[in-house]
């Protein structure tokens, strides 16, 4: 119990396999951000003046490249003893020193995970007779990563990547199927929400949640989604429709935004014209994904919690004490920031979605 009540809330930093105690001592701010789009980022700031090892006088710290330098691998862990969790693993991409009159100088660095490599490389290429799993596997292999793909999709006659970064291209492919992209270790993951495994937690307003707002909004809800195109091989038009049944598994006993929209305002149909499918299978998959995207945005939650190292993008939450329509399970974390400051210690900011109200 003592470990739970009294522990060092500061993040721990490991650079190129070496634990750097000086960074723990001097850290004043740390932020780790991630979302369903992939690319986890780190920003950390430190007091940049103090005694150097072997010297009795104060001088500027961290500018000699001994500990912190471009390209070094940085890992960050945070949490109580025995429950400490790694929340970042990436590579340093930016360094900065800041001076302000009357204030101690601050040194900062930024880092990104292995998707940084995908972000920095643009390609123009054509994928023929491949599905999304084969496309993702090929791109991951080019970056020296393994891949885990679990997103049902059609085989495309031809897909073109036109002067896009590999990360932007993967995000675009994922958007069409409502898949999510992230990296763990040496593996690139590309999975739909129902196939992503995350932690399950119960969070209570006033105990775990320091600040929370929840809203249910019909603005972007639709009763149906149509996607049309033309199949030149079969010489016939394409018109596929997705309805509420594609999200029934996420609604349970609640009332979805789709059903509430239908009863309150009548039928509202979305017709997608930006993407042009060449096969019925493509249109069907895209329509279902677009319907899921809209339905899942019906209930949105924004919260600030006490530091929760186990909370990740993909966590499934049961939220209590936020009012009858909104309390309960089914919340899915879509965006997350672990933040440390000297004033407030470790706090976790996050956003979550749910497709229904009670």
Short mmCIF file of C-alpha atoms in Angstrom, two decimals:
data_model
loop_
_atom_site.label_atom_id
_atom_site.label_comp_id
_atom_site.label_asym_id
_atom_site.label_seq_id
_atom_site.Cartn_x
_atom_site.Cartn_y
_atom_site.Cartn_z
CA UNK A 1 0.00 0.00 0.00
CA UNK A 2 2.91 2.37 0.77
CA UNK A 3 4.19 1.88 -2.78
CA UNK A 4 0.78 2.92 -4.11
CA UNK A 5 0.57 6.07 -1.98
CA UNK A 6 4.15 7.27 -2.17
CA UNK A 7 6.12 6.80 -5.36
CA UNK A 8 8.14 8.85 -7.82
CA UNK A 9 5.65 10.13 -10.39
CA UNK A 10 8.44 11.30 -12.68
CA UNK A 11 9.00 9.46 -15.95
CA UNK A 12 12.13 7.35 -16.35
CA UNK A 13 14.27 7.73 -19.49
CA UNK A 14 16.42 5.10 -21.17
CA UNK A 15 18.63 6.15 -24.09
CA UNK A 16 20.32 3.53 -26.24
CA UNK A 17 19.88 0.98 -23.45
CA UNK A 18 21.24 3.20 -20.65
CA UNK A 19 19.05 4.48 -17.81
CA UNK A 20 19.77 8.19 -17.40
CA UNK A 21 19.09 9.28 -13.81
CA UNK A 22 20.01 12.89 -14.60
CA UNK A 23 16.99 13.16 -16.91
CA UNK A 24 14.71 11.97 -14.11
CA UNK A 25 16.24 14.59 -11.82
CA UNK A 26 15.87 17.48 -14.27
CA UNK A 27 12.61 16.74 -16.11
CA UNK A 28 10.02 19.52 -15.86
CA UNK A 29 7.58 18.43 -18.58
CA UNK A 30 6.87 15.32 -20.61
CA UNK A 31 4.14 14.52 -23.14
CA UNK A 32 3.52 11.26 -25.02
CA UNK A 33 0.72 11.39 -27.60
CA UNK A 34 -0.89 8.71 -29.76
CA UNK A 35 -4.09 8.12 -31.74
CA UNK A 36 -5.73 5.49 -33.95
CA UNK A 37 -3.88 6.99 -36.95
CA UNK A 38 -0.51 5.83 -35.69
CA UNK A 39 2.78 7.68 -35.03
CA UNK A 40 3.40 8.06 -31.31
CA UNK A 41 5.28 11.24 -30.37
CA UNK A 42 7.31 12.39 -27.36
CA UNK A 43 8.22 15.86 -26.14
CA UNK A 44 10.32 16.29 -22.99
CA UNK A 45 11.80 19.38 -21.32
CA UNK A 46 14.53 19.56 -18.69
CA UNK A 47 16.28 22.12 -16.52
CA UNK A 48 19.43 22.74 -18.52
CA UNK A 49 21.82 24.13 -15.94
CA UNK A 50 23.51 22.39 -13.03
CA UNK A 51 26.63 20.56 -11.92
CA UNK A 52 28.30 18.32 -14.47
CA UNK A 53 29.91 15.08 -13.46
CA UNK A 54 33.47 15.71 -12.30
CA UNK A 55 33.03 19.50 -12.03
CA UNK A 56 32.19 21.79 -9.12
CA UNK A 57 30.76 24.63 -11.20
CA UNK A 58 27.38 24.88 -12.88
CA UNK A 59 27.22 24.84 -16.66
CA UNK A 60 24.78 24.11 -19.48
CA UNK A 61 23.67 20.49 -19.60
CA UNK A 62 22.73 18.00 -22.33
CA UNK A 63 24.26 19.93 -25.24
CA UNK A 64 27.41 17.83 -25.56
CA UNK A 65 25.69 14.79 -27.11
CA UNK A 66 26.83 12.50 -24.32
CA UNK A 67 23.33 11.47 -23.31
CA UNK A 68 20.98 13.05 -25.85
CA UNK A 69 21.63 13.19 -29.57
CA UNK A 70 19.85 12.81 -32.90
CA UNK A 71 18.88 9.24 -33.77
CA UNK A 72 19.29 7.82 -30.29
CA UNK A 73 16.64 5.36 -29.20
CA UNK A 74 14.65 6.65 -26.25
CA UNK A 75 12.28 4.64 -24.06
CA UNK A 76 10.04 6.20 -21.43
CA UNK A 77 8.41 4.43 -18.48
CA UNK A 78 6.11 5.83 -15.84
CA UNK A 79 4.07 4.58 -12.90
CA UNK A 80 4.36 3.23 -9.38
CA UNK A 81 6.90 0.60 -8.46
CA UNK A 82 5.75 -2.80 -9.65
CA UNK A 83 3.22 -1.24 -12.02
CA UNK A 84 5.59 0.89 -14.09
CA UNK A 85 4.81 0.65 -17.78
CA UNK A 86 6.73 1.61 -20.91
CA UNK A 87 4.70 4.28 -22.70
CA UNK A 88 7.12 5.24 -25.48
CA UNK A 89 9.78 3.67 -27.68
CA UNK A 90 11.19 5.77 -30.50
CA UNK A 91 14.05 7.87 -31.85
CA UNK A 92 15.14 11.45 -31.16
CA UNK A 93 14.44 13.79 -34.08
CA UNK A 94 14.69 17.32 -32.61
CA UNK A 95 16.75 19.20 -29.99
CA UNK A 96 16.14 22.67 -28.55
CA UNK A 97 17.54 25.04 -25.93
CA UNK A 98 15.40 27.87 -24.55
CA UNK A 99 16.53 30.94 -22.61
CA UNK A 100 14.30 33.46 -20.86
CA UNK A 101 15.34 36.31 -18.58
CA UNK A 102 14.85 35.46 -14.93
CA UNK A 103 14.29 31.76 -15.67
CA UNK A 104 16.54 28.76 -15.70
CA UNK A 105 17.37 27.63 -19.26
CA UNK A 106 15.45 24.61 -20.51
CA UNK A 107 16.64 21.89 -22.85
CA UNK A 108 14.09 19.83 -24.76
CA UNK A 109 13.99 17.00 -27.26
CA UNK A 110 11.31 15.43 -29.41
CA UNK A 111 11.07 11.86 -30.64
CA UNK A 112 8.81 9.71 -32.78
CA UNK A 113 8.26 5.97 -32.94
CA UNK A 114 9.24 3.78 -35.89
CA UNK A 115 6.44 5.18 -38.05
CA UNK A 116 8.68 8.26 -38.39
CA UNK A 117 10.49 6.34 -41.13
CA UNK A 118 7.16 5.83 -42.92
CA UNK A 119 6.39 9.54 -42.59
CA UNK A 120 9.68 10.68 -44.09
CA UNK A 121 9.66 8.52 -47.22
CA UNK A 122 7.47 9.43 -50.22
CA UNK A 123 6.73 6.91 -52.92
CA UNK A 124 4.89 6.60 -56.20
CA UNK A 125 4.07 3.00 -57.02
CA UNK A 126 1.31 0.70 -58.21
CA UNK A 127 -0.07 -2.34 -56.40
CA UNK A 128 -1.83 -4.81 -58.70
CA UNK A 129 -4.15 -7.66 -57.74
CA UNK A 130 -3.46 -7.19 -54.03
CA UNK A 131 -5.60 -6.82 -50.92
CA UNK A 132 -4.82 -4.57 -47.97
CA UNK A 133 -3.03 -7.32 -46.09
CA UNK A 134 -0.60 -7.88 -48.96
CA UNK A 135 -0.08 -4.13 -49.42
CA UNK A 136 0.68 -3.58 -45.73
CA UNK A 137 3.00 -6.58 -45.59
CA UNK A 138 4.98 -5.29 -48.57
CA UNK A 139 5.35 -1.78 -47.13
CA UNK A 140 6.26 -3.08 -43.66
CA UNK A 141 8.92 -5.34 -45.19
CA UNK A 142 10.47 -2.38 -47.02
CA UNK A 143 10.98 -0.73 -43.63
CA UNK A 144 12.37 -3.85 -41.98
CA UNK A 145 9.29 -4.55 -39.87
CA UNK A 146 7.07 -7.55 -39.41
CA UNK A 147 3.34 -7.03 -39.85
CA UNK A 148 0.10 -8.17 -38.25
CA UNK A 149 -2.94 -7.43 -40.42
CA UNK A 150 -6.53 -8.21 -39.53
CA UNK A 151 -8.87 -6.12 -41.66
CA UNK A 152 -11.24 -7.72 -44.14
CA UNK A 153 -11.08 -6.08 -47.52
CA UNK A 154 -11.38 -6.90 -51.21
CA UNK A 155 -8.61 -7.65 -53.69
CA UNK A 156 -8.08 -4.58 -55.84
CA UNK A 157 -7.26 -4.68 -59.54
CA UNK A 158 -4.97 -1.71 -59.12
CA UNK A 159 -4.11 0.70 -56.28
CA UNK A 160 -1.79 3.65 -56.84
CA UNK A 161 0.34 5.47 -54.32
CA UNK A 162 1.01 8.87 -55.91
CA UNK A 163 3.80 10.91 -54.30
CA UNK A 164 2.54 10.07 -50.82
CA UNK A 165 4.50 9.20 -47.73
CA UNK A 166 4.14 5.57 -46.74
CA UNK A 167 2.43 6.68 -43.52
CA UNK A 168 -0.10 8.88 -45.35
CA UNK A 169 -0.79 6.04 -47.79
CA UNK A 170 -1.34 3.52 -44.98
CA UNK A 171 -3.64 5.95 -43.19
CA UNK A 172 -5.67 6.44 -46.36
CA UNK A 173 -6.03 2.69 -46.88
CA UNK A 174 -6.98 2.30 -43.21
CA UNK A 175 -9.61 5.03 -43.42
CA UNK A 176 -11.45 3.21 -46.20
CA UNK A 177 -11.82 0.11 -44.01
CA UNK A 178 -11.87 1.85 -40.60
CA UNK A 179 -8.68 0.07 -39.66
CA UNK A 180 -6.12 1.41 -37.18
CA UNK A 181 -2.35 1.69 -37.59
CA UNK A 182 0.32 1.42 -34.91
CA UNK A 183 3.76 -0.03 -34.17
CA UNK A 184 4.79 -2.23 -31.26
CA UNK A 185 8.40 -3.32 -31.13
CA UNK A 186 9.33 -4.53 -34.60
CA UNK A 187 5.75 -5.15 -35.76
CA UNK A 188 3.47 -2.92 -37.78
CA UNK A 189 -0.19 -3.47 -36.86
CA UNK A 190 -3.10 -2.78 -39.21
CA UNK A 191 -6.38 -3.94 -37.69
CA UNK A 192 -10.02 -2.99 -37.45
CA UNK A 193 -11.31 -1.86 -34.07
CA UNK A 194 -12.95 -5.18 -33.21
CA UNK A 195 -9.65 -7.01 -33.76
CA UNK A 196 -7.47 -4.69 -31.65
CA UNK A 197 -6.87 -5.90 -28.12
CA UNK A 198 -6.49 -3.26 -25.42
CA UNK A 199 -6.78 -3.01 -21.67
CA UNK A 200 -10.21 -2.99 -19.99
CA UNK A 201 -10.72 -0.48 -17.18
CA UNK A 202 -13.45 1.05 -15.02
CA UNK A 203 -13.02 4.78 -14.38
CA UNK A 204 -15.14 6.76 -11.91
CA UNK A 205 -15.75 10.49 -11.99
CA UNK A 206 -14.37 12.06 -8.82
CA UNK A 207 -12.03 9.15 -8.18
CA UNK A 208 -10.15 8.37 -11.39
CA UNK A 209 -11.49 11.15 -13.58
CA UNK A 210 -10.59 14.68 -12.53
CA UNK A 211 -12.33 16.32 -15.47
CA UNK A 212 -14.78 14.84 -17.95
CA UNK A 213 -17.27 15.99 -20.56
CA UNK A 214 -19.52 13.69 -22.59
CA UNK A 215 -21.76 14.61 -25.51
CA UNK A 216 -24.18 12.82 -27.81
CA UNK A 217 -24.52 14.59 -31.17
CA UNK A 218 -26.62 13.69 -34.22
CA UNK A 219 -24.82 16.16 -36.50
CA UNK A 220 -22.87 13.52 -38.42
CA UNK A 221 -25.19 10.55 -38.03
CA UNK A 222 -26.80 8.96 -41.09
CA UNK A 223 -29.44 6.26 -41.42
CA UNK A 224 -27.79 4.80 -44.53
CA UNK A 225 -24.58 5.17 -46.53
CA UNK A 226 -24.56 4.67 -50.31
CA UNK A 227 -21.41 4.24 -52.38
CA UNK A 228 -21.77 4.02 -56.17
CA UNK A 229 -19.41 3.27 -59.04
CA UNK A 230 -19.08 1.31 -62.27
CA UNK A 231 -17.71 -2.16 -62.89
CA UNK A 232 -16.19 -1.98 -66.38
CA UNK A 233 -15.42 -5.71 -66.46
CA UNK A 234 -19.04 -6.67 -65.83
CA UNK A 235 -20.38 -3.59 -67.64
CA UNK A 236 -22.77 -2.75 -64.83
CA UNK A 237 -23.28 -0.01 -62.27
CA UNK A 238 -22.40 -0.40 -58.60
CA UNK A 239 -24.56 0.84 -55.73
CA UNK A 240 -23.92 -0.62 -52.30
CA UNK A 241 -25.66 0.39 -49.07
CA UNK A 242 -24.73 0.05 -45.40
CA UNK A 243 -27.21 0.46 -42.56
CA UNK A 244 -27.27 0.26 -38.77
CA UNK A 245 -26.68 -3.50 -38.70
CA UNK A 246 -22.94 -3.00 -39.34
CA UNK A 247 -22.60 -1.54 -35.81
CA UNK A 248 -25.20 -3.64 -33.98
CA UNK A 249 -22.47 -5.55 -32.17
CA UNK A 250 -21.27 -2.32 -30.50
CA UNK A 251 -24.69 -1.05 -29.37
CA UNK A 252 -25.93 -3.71 -26.96
CA UNK A 253 -29.15 -2.67 -25.20
CA UNK A 254 -28.65 1.04 -25.79
CA UNK A 255 -30.06 3.50 -28.32
CA UNK A 256 -27.80 4.27 -31.25
CA UNK A 257 -27.45 7.63 -32.94
CA UNK A 258 -28.78 6.01 -36.12
CA UNK A 259 -32.05 4.88 -34.51
CA UNK A 260 -32.50 8.17 -32.65
CA UNK A 261 -31.94 10.13 -35.88
CA UNK A 262 -34.52 7.98 -37.68
CA UNK A 263 -37.18 8.46 -35.01
CA UNK A 264 -36.50 12.17 -34.35
CA UNK A 265 -35.87 13.52 -37.84
CA UNK A 266 -36.56 10.72 -40.32
CA UNK A 267 -34.30 9.15 -42.90
CA UNK A 268 -30.98 10.84 -43.63
CA UNK A 269 -28.82 9.23 -46.32
CA UNK A 270 -25.16 9.87 -47.14
CA UNK A 271 -24.01 9.33 -50.71
CA UNK A 272 -20.25 9.04 -51.03
CA UNK A 273 -18.82 10.45 -54.25
CA UNK A 274 -15.15 11.04 -53.42
CA UNK A 275 -14.14 7.38 -53.74
CA UNK A 276 -15.04 5.52 -56.93
CA UNK A 277 -15.15 1.74 -56.46
CA UNK A 278 -14.50 -0.52 -59.44
CA UNK A 279 -16.03 -3.63 -57.86
CA UNK A 280 -19.12 -4.24 -55.76
CA UNK A 281 -16.90 -5.77 -53.03
CA UNK A 282 -14.98 -2.51 -52.74
CA UNK A 283 -18.16 -0.42 -52.47
CA UNK A 284 -19.66 -2.76 -49.87
CA UNK A 285 -16.54 -2.66 -47.65
CA UNK A 286 -16.20 1.12 -47.92
CA UNK A 287 -19.87 1.76 -47.21
CA UNK A 288 -19.79 -0.42 -44.10
CA UNK A 289 -16.64 1.34 -42.85
CA UNK A 290 -18.14 4.80 -43.42
CA UNK A 291 -21.30 3.82 -41.56
CA UNK A 292 -19.19 2.56 -38.66
CA UNK A 293 -17.13 5.76 -38.59
CA UNK A 294 -20.22 7.93 -38.32
CA UNK A 295 -22.08 5.72 -35.83
CA UNK A 296 -19.10 5.47 -33.49
CA UNK A 297 -18.86 9.25 -33.24
CA UNK A 298 -22.35 9.58 -31.74
CA UNK A 299 -21.08 9.75 -28.14
CA UNK A 300 -17.71 11.41 -27.53
CA UNK A 301 -15.93 11.67 -24.22
CA UNK A 302 -13.04 13.99 -23.30
CA UNK A 303 -11.42 13.46 -19.94
CA UNK A 304 -8.42 14.13 -17.72
CA UNK A 305 -7.58 11.28 -15.37
CA UNK A 306 -5.04 10.66 -12.68
CA UNK A 307 -1.93 9.11 -14.19
CA UNK A 308 -2.96 5.78 -15.74
CA UNK A 309 0.04 4.06 -17.35
CA UNK A 310 -2.13 1.13 -18.45
CA UNK A 311 -4.50 3.33 -20.46
CA UNK A 312 -3.69 3.07 -24.18
CA UNK A 313 -5.34 3.74 -27.50
CA UNK A 314 -7.61 0.75 -27.94
CA UNK A 315 -8.54 0.49 -24.25
CA UNK A 316 -12.19 -0.37 -23.60
CA UNK A 317 -13.69 1.58 -20.71
CA UNK A 318 -16.57 1.42 -18.28
CA UNK A 319 -17.29 5.00 -17.19
CA UNK A 320 -19.23 5.58 -13.96
CA UNK A 321 -20.94 8.58 -12.33
CA UNK A 322 -21.37 10.66 -15.51
CA UNK A 323 -25.17 10.57 -15.74
CA UNK A 324 -27.67 7.91 -16.71
CA UNK A 325 -27.50 8.31 -20.52
CA UNK A 326 -23.70 8.15 -20.55
CA UNK A 327 -22.61 5.86 -17.72
CA UNK A 328 -21.59 2.30 -18.43
CA UNK A 329 -19.34 0.31 -20.71
CA UNK A 330 -18.58 0.42 -24.42
CA UNK A 331 -16.21 3.40 -24.56
CA UNK A 332 -13.23 2.97 -26.88
CA UNK A 333 -10.13 5.16 -26.47
CA UNK A 334 -9.16 6.84 -29.75
CA UNK A 335 -6.66 9.50 -28.65
CA UNK A 336 -4.37 9.69 -25.65
CA UNK A 337 -1.75 11.89 -24.02
CA UNK A 338 0.33 10.92 -21.01
CA UNK A 339 1.52 14.21 -19.53
CA UNK A 340 3.89 14.99 -16.68
CA UNK A 341 4.41 18.43 -15.12
CA UNK A 342 6.07 19.46 -11.87
CA UNK A 343 2.85 21.17 -10.80
CA UNK A 344 0.46 18.26 -11.38
CA UNK A 345 2.59 15.14 -11.71
CA UNK A 346 1.37 12.46 -14.12
CA UNK A 347 -2.04 12.97 -15.71
CA UNK A 348 -3.68 11.16 -18.61
CA UNK A 349 -5.73 13.11 -21.14
CA UNK A 350 -7.85 11.01 -23.47
CA UNK A 351 -10.74 10.91 -25.90
CA UNK A 352 -13.15 7.99 -26.31
CA UNK A 353 -16.14 7.10 -28.47
CA UNK A 354 -19.33 5.12 -28.03
CA UNK A 355 -22.08 4.36 -30.57
CA UNK A 356 -25.01 4.53 -28.15
CA UNK A 357 -26.62 6.06 -25.07
CA UNK A 358 -28.45 4.14 -22.36
#
